[in-house]
Amino acid sequence: MVRRILTAVALFIDAGVHLLLAPGHQDAPPGVISQGTLFLLEAAAALIVGVWVLVRGSRASYAAALVVTFTAFAAVMLYRYVDIPAFGPIPAMYDPVWFFSKTLSAVAEAAGTLLALAGLVRNSRSRRSPGRDT
């Protein structure tokens, strides 16, 4: 239960930071999705999966948490260190500066990734244990 709570907290921190930052990133040229919209989509995914992990703690919920937290962490690290130009509807999001909310989000995403991976591995092992109903 502790792993479920900590994984959900990591997802909720991720969602909160993205909700906080989204309004300041809504400007985008025509045909391009704004960074703020991407932040809102990330926040929605993190909130939904956080509740799912908290309520169920199933392999599927941990797998979803792993996808949400790992992709968010990979994106923040990639756009922190690599200046990727806009491609298709995805805007250029290079931001070489660390600030508190960005750092908090990255730490929560990294922790959430590790917690979700541990939950997924733990649930996989318990399913294979003989004599245990899941």
Backbone as ProteinMPNN parsed JSONL, in Angstrom:
{"seq_chain_A": "MVRRILTAVALFIDAGVHLLLAPGHQDAPPGVISQGTLFLLEAAAALIVGVWVLVRGSRASYAAALVVTFTAFAAVMLYRYVDIPAFGPIPAMYDPVWFFSKTLSAVAEAAGTLLALAGLVRNSRSRRSPGRDT", "coords_chain_A": {"N_chain_A": [[0.824, -1.202, 0.0], [2.002, 1.219, 0.688], [3.766, 1.698, -1.445], [1.919, 2.127, -3.485], [0.696, 4.505, -2.604], [2.904, 6.284, -2.569], [3.646, 6.225, -5.289], [1.344, 7.302, -6.441], [1.398, 9.848, -5.237], [3.73, 10.901, -6.418], [2.842, 11.051, -9.073], [0.731, 12.875, -8.715], [2.114, 15.175, -7.9], [3.568, 15.67, -10.237], [1.383, 16.193, -11.951], [0.3, 18.468, -10.686], [2.379, 20.402, -10.946], [2.507, 20.612, -13.748], [-0.083, 21.576, -14.263], [0.106, 24.032, -12.977], [2.086, 25.33, -14.508], [1.055, 25.38, -17.105], [-0.731, 27.597, -17.98], [1.066, 29.681, -18.613], [2.245, 28.94, -20.952], [0.754, 28.955, -23.306], [0.882, 30.17, -25.78], [1.123, 29.726, -29.233], [2.036, 29.203, -32.639], [-0.197, 29.091, -35.524], [-1.416, 25.832, -36.314], [0.258, 24.45, -34.667], [0.576, 22.635, -31.672], [0.183, 24.025, -28.511], [2.663, 24.382, -25.94], [1.568, 24.592, -23.454], [-0.88, 23.248, -23.783], [0.071, 20.658, -24.153], [1.149, 20.346, -21.6], [-1.218, 20.375, -20.088], [-2.414, 18.029, -21.018], [-0.558, 16.152, -20.109], [-0.842, 16.578, -17.351], [-3.505, 15.727, -16.993], [-3.303, 13.013, -17.716], [-1.51, 12.135, -15.725], [-3.013, 12.624, -13.39], [-5.269, 10.92, -13.744], [-4.047, 8.377, -13.945], [-2.714, 8.352, -11.511], [-4.846, 8.235, -9.651], [-5.883, 5.774, -10.446], [-3.758, 3.99, -9.814], [-3.708, 4.362, -7.062], [-6.254, 3.438, -6.294], [-6.464, 0.819, -7.393], [-3.883, -0.495, -7.795], [-2.934, -2.369, -9.584], [-1.209, -4.487, -12.009], [-1.551, -3.402, -14.556], [-2.159, -0.728, -13.908], [0.234, 0.097, -12.717], [1.891, -0.233, -14.925], [0.872, 1.732, -16.636], [1.443, 3.956, -15.06], [4.212, 3.832, -15.118], [4.689, 4.385, -17.841], [3.63, 7.023, -18.049], [5.157, 8.492, -16.117], [7.83, 7.945, -16.874], [7.97, 8.865, -19.57], [7.42, 11.568, -19.195], [9.577, 12.334, -17.551], [11.71, 11.736, -19.299], [11.14, 13.558, -21.339], [11.417, 16.098, -20.047], [14.128, 16.023, -19.383], [15.318, 15.675, -21.907], [14.467, 18.018, -23.314], [15.685, 19.849, -21.716], [18.417, 19.573, -22.126], [18.842, 19.312, -24.871], [18.403, 21.102, -27.807], [15.774, 20.833, -29.503], [14.207, 21.351, -32.55], [10.918, 22.568, -33.539], [8.63, 20.085, -34.656], [6.365, 18.853, -36.933], [3.204, 19.045, -35.407], [4.251, 19.479, -32.905], [5.666, 21.68, -30.609], [8.784, 23.588, -30.395], [10.535, 23.095, -27.464], [12.726, 23.71, -25.936], [14.403, 24.401, -22.974], [16.765, 25.525, -21.149], [17.117, 26.009, -18.428], [17.104, 25.308, -14.962], [14.556, 25.476, -12.599], [12.614, 25.882, -9.568], [9.951, 24.587, -9.712], [10.182, 23.07, -12.038], [12.332, 21.414, -11.383], [11.237, 20.086, -9.161], [9.153, 18.681, -10.423], [10.658, 17.032, -12.167], [12.092, 15.466, -10.316], [9.965, 14.184, -9.006], [8.913, 12.776, -11.182], [11.061, 11.077, -11.818], [11.251, 9.599, -9.426], [8.676, 8.515, -9.436], [8.855, 6.917, -11.708], [10.703, 4.943, -10.883], [9.302, 3.873, -8.681], [6.95, 2.952, -9.928], [8.018, 1.047, -11.639], [9.053, -0.734, -9.732], [6.63, -1.502, -8.526], [5.391, -2.754, -10.675], [7.156, -4.897, -11.179], [6.985, -6.205, -8.703], [4.242, -6.918, -8.642], [4.216, -8.626, -10.823], [5.822, -10.721, -9.956], [4.323, -11.649, -7.762], [2.084, -12.637, -9.025], [3.062, -14.901, -10.224], [3.635, -16.518, -8.131], [3.092, -19.618, -6.608], [-0.062, -20.825, -5.417], [-1.21, -18.419, -4.738], [-3.825, -16.168, -5.008], [-4.737, -13.689, -7.348]], "CA_chain_A": [[0.0, 0.0, 0.0], [2.89, 2.381, 0.736], [4.242, 1.924, -2.812], [0.802, 2.712, -4.236], [0.532, 5.893, -2.177], [4.055, 7.067, -3.031], [3.548, 6.342, -6.749], [0.27, 8.268, -6.706], [1.885, 11.18, -4.848], [4.645, 11.346, -7.473], [2.005, 11.425, -10.22], [-0.022, 14.079, -8.366], [3.067, 16.297, -7.951], [3.78, 15.896, -11.663], [0.168, 16.837, -12.476], [0.184, 19.81, -10.113], [3.365, 21.295, -11.563], [2.101, 20.873, -15.128], [-1.255, 22.465, -14.219], [0.596, 25.351, -12.575], [2.88, 25.944, -15.577], [0.345, 25.394, -18.392], [-1.228, 28.888, -18.461], [2.144, 30.524, -19.124], [2.819, 28.364, -22.168], [-0.343, 28.723, -24.246], [1.106, 30.8, -27.079], [1.635, 28.825, -30.271], [1.62, 29.607, -33.98], [-1.243, 28.238, -36.091], [-1.003, 24.498, -36.74], [1.165, 23.857, -33.684], [-0.008, 22.461, -30.345], [0.955, 24.813, -27.553], [3.314, 23.657, -24.853], [0.588, 24.584, -22.376], [-1.825, 22.16, -24.049], [0.791, 19.418, -23.827], [1.227, 20.291, -20.138], [-2.539, 19.991, -19.594], [-2.601, 16.605, -21.333], [0.303, 15.424, -19.157], [-1.483, 16.668, -16.034], [-4.693, 14.866, -17.001], [-2.84, 11.614, -17.693], [-0.927, 11.863, -14.406], [-4.099, 12.562, -12.406], [-6.064, 9.708, -13.969], [-3.243, 7.199, -13.6], [-2.468, 8.411, -10.072], [-6.039, 7.707, -8.979], [-5.962, 4.343, -10.791], [-2.766, 3.274, -8.995], [-4.135, 4.453, -5.67], [-7.44, 2.615, -6.084], [-6.301, -0.584, -7.788], [-2.546, -1.058, -7.596], [-2.794, -3.526, -10.475], [-0.089, -4.45, -12.952], [-1.882, -2.448, -15.623], [-2.047, 0.647, -13.4], [1.656, 0.389, -12.573], [2.441, -0.088, -16.284], [0.47, 3.065, -17.089], [2.231, 4.92, -14.282], [5.571, 3.791, -15.658], [4.681, 5.107, -19.122], [3.407, 8.455, -17.808], [6.273, 9.122, -15.41], [9.073, 7.852, -17.641], [7.943, 9.763, -20.738], [7.518, 12.946, -18.705], [10.967, 12.545, -17.129], [12.545, 11.758, -20.51], [10.888, 14.814, -22.059], [12.019, 17.238, -19.352], [15.583, 15.924, -19.513], [15.672, 15.895, -23.311], [14.298, 19.426, -23.667], [16.602, 20.646, -20.9], [19.787, 19.475, -22.614], [18.917, 19.258, -26.331], [17.548, 22.097, -28.462], [15.065, 20.164, -30.597], [13.286, 22.29, -33.21], [9.531, 22.114, -33.696], [8.43, 19.118, -35.731], [4.93, 18.617, -37.054], [2.441, 19.917, -34.498], [4.933, 19.57, -31.606], [6.478, 22.903, -30.577], [10.139, 23.561, -29.821], [10.333, 23.319, -26.038], [14.032, 23.817, -25.279], [14.411, 25.249, -21.787], [18.013, 25.1, -20.505], [17.218, 26.522, -17.063], [16.407, 24.586, -13.893], [13.908, 26.305, -11.595], [12.058, 25.018, -8.538], [8.845, 23.706, -10.107], [10.701, 22.121, -13.032], [13.135, 20.448, -10.634], [10.297, 19.285, -8.374], [8.487, 17.777, -11.36], [11.627, 16.035, -12.639], [12.37, 14.549, -9.208], [8.757, 13.364, -8.828], [8.815, 11.867, -12.332], [12.096, 10.044, -11.654], [10.819, 8.73, -8.319], [7.502, 7.791, -9.91], [9.323, 5.884, -12.63], [11.287, 3.851, -10.088], [8.235, 3.26, -7.889], [6.064, 2.214, -10.828], [8.767, -0.138, -12.072], [9.063, -1.66, -8.592], [5.277, -2.04, -8.389], [5.155, -3.666, -11.796], [7.95, -6.107, -10.924], [6.4, -6.873, -7.521], [2.977, -7.536, -9.037], [4.521, -9.729, -11.732], [6.329, -11.832, -9.132], [3.253, -12.198, -6.931], [1.187, -13.396, -9.894], [3.693, -16.182, -10.53], [3.796, -17.309, -6.909], [2.073, -20.673, -6.51], [-0.967, -20.793, -4.287], [-1.665, -17.074, -4.427], [-4.861, -15.656, -5.907], [-4.649, -12.253, -7.601]], "C_chain_A": [[0.867, 1.265, 0.0], [3.395, 2.717, -0.673], [3.145, 2.574, -3.659], [0.635, 4.186, -3.888], [1.676, 6.755, -2.707], [4.037, 7.255, -4.545], [2.484, 7.369, -7.111], [0.708, 9.682, -6.349], [2.831, 11.732, -5.905], [3.855, 11.8, -8.705], [1.222, 12.709, -9.939], [0.885, 15.321, -8.344], [3.334, 16.665, -9.4], [2.59, 16.648, -12.263], [0.057, 18.273, -11.974], [1.144, 20.804, -10.741], [2.952, 21.622, -13.0], [0.856, 21.763, -15.197], [-0.845, 23.895, -13.876], [1.3, 26.068, -13.726], [2.114, 26.129, -16.891], [-0.132, 26.777, -18.842], [-0.154, 29.798, -19.059], [2.756, 30.044, -20.423], [1.767, 28.1, -23.243], [-0.116, 29.339, -25.627], [1.725, 29.801, -28.059], [1.179, 29.342, -31.628], [0.534, 28.668, -34.513], [-0.669, 26.897, -36.565], [-0.064, 23.795, -35.78], [0.417, 23.752, -32.353], [0.833, 23.266, -29.367], [1.572, 23.914, -26.499], [2.362, 23.567, -23.666], [-0.443, 23.481, -22.551], [-1.179, 20.815, -23.753], [0.915, 19.25, -22.322], [-0.114, 19.859, -19.542], [-2.831, 18.52, -19.866], [-1.773, 15.731, -20.384], [-0.338, 15.42, -17.771], [-2.695, 15.743, -15.953], [-4.288, 13.394, -16.92], [-2.301, 11.256, -16.316], [-2.012, 11.76, -13.331], [-4.893, 11.266, -12.532], [-5.294, 8.464, -13.526], [-2.926, 7.184, -12.104], [-3.64, 7.862, -9.271], [-6.155, 6.208, -9.22], [-4.993, 3.513, -9.938], [-3.216, 3.246, -7.538], [-5.301, 3.502, -5.383], [-7.175, 1.137, -6.331], [-4.939, -1.183, -7.468], [-2.286, -2.289, -8.446], [-1.553, -3.388, -11.356], [-0.344, -3.423, -14.045], [-1.738, -1.004, -15.141], [-0.589, 1.037, -13.201], [2.326, 0.545, -13.941], [2.098, 1.288, -16.842], [1.255, 4.145, -16.355], [3.664, 4.978, -14.782], [5.657, 4.573, -16.97], [4.566, 6.609, -18.892], [4.627, 9.104, -17.162], [7.57, 9.078, -16.219], [9.068, 8.796, -18.834], [8.038, 11.224, -20.313], [8.946, 13.267, -18.273], [11.897, 12.629, -18.343], [12.376, 13.071, -21.259], [11.555, 16.001, -21.368], [13.536, 17.201, -19.464], [16.032, 16.216, -20.948], [15.593, 17.378, -23.666], [15.124, 20.353, -22.775], [17.988, 20.692, -21.536], [19.93, 19.482, -24.132], [17.927, 20.259, -26.92], [16.915, 21.461, -29.696], [14.118, 21.169, -31.234], [11.871, 21.712, -33.253], [9.472, 21.098, -34.829], [6.951, 18.739, -35.747], [4.184, 19.561, -36.134], [3.102, 20.105, -33.125], [5.838, 20.798, -31.594], [7.909, 22.643, -30.104], [9.98, 23.91, -28.341], [11.644, 23.397, -25.261], [13.968, 24.811, -24.139], [15.618, 24.855, -20.949], [18.169, 25.514, -19.043], [16.464, 25.607, -16.096], [15.81, 25.623, -12.953], [13.112, 25.369, -10.691], [10.98, 24.062, -9.046], [9.278, 22.69, -11.161], [11.514, 21.025, -12.342], [12.237, 19.525, -9.813], [9.597, 18.255, -9.259], [9.432, 16.671, -11.819], [11.943, 15.009, -11.55], [11.167, 13.625, -8.979], [8.612, 12.359, -9.962], [9.852, 10.74, -12.235], [11.703, 9.066, -10.545], [9.613, 7.893, -8.741], [7.866, 6.678, -10.865], [9.861, 4.687, -11.867], [10.221, 3.12, -9.265], [7.295, 2.431, -8.755], [6.745, 0.946, -11.331], [8.798, -1.182, -10.952], [7.685, -2.288, -8.391], [4.949, -3.04, -9.475], [5.898, -4.976, -11.59], [7.346, -6.892, -9.764], [5.099, -7.578, -7.882], [3.201, -8.702, -9.982], [4.992, -10.943, -10.951], [5.21, -12.468, -8.322], [2.249, -12.981, -7.765], [1.751, -14.78, -10.193], [3.874, -17.068, -9.315], [2.702, -18.364, -6.84], [1.224, -20.509, -5.265], [-1.463, -19.427, -3.904], [-2.677, -16.627, -5.459], [-4.671, -14.158, -6.074], [-5.764, -11.807, -8.471]], "O_chain_A": [[0.506, 2.266, -0.619], [3.446, 3.888, -1.05], [3.421, 3.47, -4.456], [0.452, 5.02, -4.775], [1.439, 7.84, -3.238], [4.378, 8.332, -5.036], [2.698, 8.209, -7.986], [0.416, 10.621, -7.089], [2.746, 12.909, -6.254], [4.176, 12.827, -9.304], [1.066, 13.543, -10.831], [0.451, 16.404, -8.735], [3.326, 17.844, -9.754], [2.769, 17.622, -12.994], [-0.244, 19.185, -12.744], [0.757, 21.934, -11.038], [3.037, 22.775, -13.423], [0.748, 22.608, -16.086], [-1.39, 24.852, -14.426], [1.132, 27.275, -13.902], [2.5, 26.964, -17.708], [0.052, 27.11, -20.013], [-0.457, 30.608, -19.935], [3.683, 30.666, -20.943], [1.875, 27.135, -24.0], [-0.868, 29.044, -26.555], [2.711, 29.13, -27.753], [0.069, 29.86, -31.759], [0.37, 27.563, -33.997], [0.418, 26.84, -37.14], [0.367, 22.672, -36.041], [-0.292, 24.679, -31.96], [2.062, 23.193, -29.394], [1.068, 22.83, -26.207], [2.358, 22.566, -22.95], [-0.84, 22.845, -21.575], [-1.809, 19.933, -23.17], [0.801, 18.135, -21.814], [-0.148, 19.068, -18.599], [-3.432, 17.841, -19.033], [-2.244, 14.694, -19.918], [-0.375, 14.39, -17.099], [-2.886, 15.055, -14.95], [-4.862, 12.625, -16.149], [-2.603, 10.183, -15.794], [-1.934, 10.898, -12.456], [-5.157, 10.595, -11.534], [-5.829, 7.609, -12.821], [-2.875, 6.116, -11.495], [-3.444, 7.107, -8.318], [-6.487, 5.455, -8.305], [-5.363, 2.466, -9.408], [-3.111, 2.22, -6.867], [-5.325, 2.84, -4.345], [-7.619, 0.292, -5.555], [-4.865, -2.282, -6.919], [-1.501, -3.157, -8.063], [-0.938, -2.325, -11.436], [0.552, -2.662, -14.412], [-1.249, -0.15, -15.882], [-0.207, 2.173, -13.482], [3.23, 1.366, -14.096], [2.945, 1.938, -17.455], [1.68, 5.131, -16.957], [4.259, 6.053, -14.86], [6.6, 5.337, -17.178], [5.322, 7.385, -19.476], [5.08, 10.155, -17.615], [8.321, 10.053, -16.249], [10.069, 9.466, -19.087], [8.669, 12.029, -20.997], [9.468, 14.337, -18.586], [12.769, 13.495, -18.401], [13.349, 13.635, -21.758], [12.191, 16.822, -22.029], [14.167, 18.246, -19.624], [17.015, 16.924, -21.164], [16.526, 17.934, -24.245], [15.24, 21.541, -23.074], [18.659, 21.723, -21.493], [21.041, 19.643, -24.635], [16.748, 20.255, -26.565], [17.459, 21.544, -30.797], [13.307, 21.778, -30.536], [11.665, 20.519, -33.03], [10.17, 21.229, -35.834], [6.371, 18.361, -34.729], [4.495, 20.751, -36.081], [2.565, 20.817, -32.275], [6.688, 20.945, -32.472], [8.201, 21.613, -29.496], [9.356, 24.917, -28.006], [11.661, 23.171, -24.051], [13.524, 25.944, -24.324], [15.521, 23.949, -20.121], [19.255, 25.379, -18.481], [15.339, 25.186, -16.367], [16.501, 26.559, -12.551], [12.952, 24.19, -11.008], [11.08, 22.853, -8.834], [8.785, 21.562, -11.169], [11.394, 19.848, -12.682], [12.458, 18.315, -9.778], [9.467, 17.091, -8.88], [9.048, 15.502, -11.857], [12.049, 13.816, -11.834], [11.337, 12.421, -8.782], [8.229, 11.213, -9.729], [9.549, 9.586, -12.537], [11.813, 7.851, -10.712], [9.541, 6.702, -8.438], [7.254, 5.61, -10.84], [9.515, 3.546, -12.17], [10.24, 1.893, -9.167], [6.89, 1.336, -8.365], [6.114, -0.106, -11.434], [8.594, -2.371, -11.199], [7.586, -3.484, -8.116], [4.302, -4.056, -9.222], [5.335, -6.05, -11.802], [7.212, -8.113, -9.843], [4.877, -8.716, -7.469], [2.447, -9.675, -9.946], [4.601, -12.07, -11.254], [5.149, -13.692, -8.205], [1.62, -13.907, -7.252], [0.992, -15.728, -10.394], [4.226, -18.241, -9.445], [1.522, -18.05, -6.994], [1.708, -20.112, -4.205], [-2.08, -19.271, -2.85], [-2.414, -16.7, -6.66], [-4.471, -13.434, -5.099], [-5.858, -10.623, -8.795]]}, "name": "protein", "num_of_chains": 1, "seq": "MVRRILTAVALFIDAGVHLLLAPGHQDAPPGVISQGTLFLLEAAAALIVGVWVLVRGSRASYAAALVVTFTAFAAVMLYRYVDIPAFGPIPAMYDPVWFFSKTLSAVAEAAGTLLALAGLVRNSRSRRSPGRDT"}
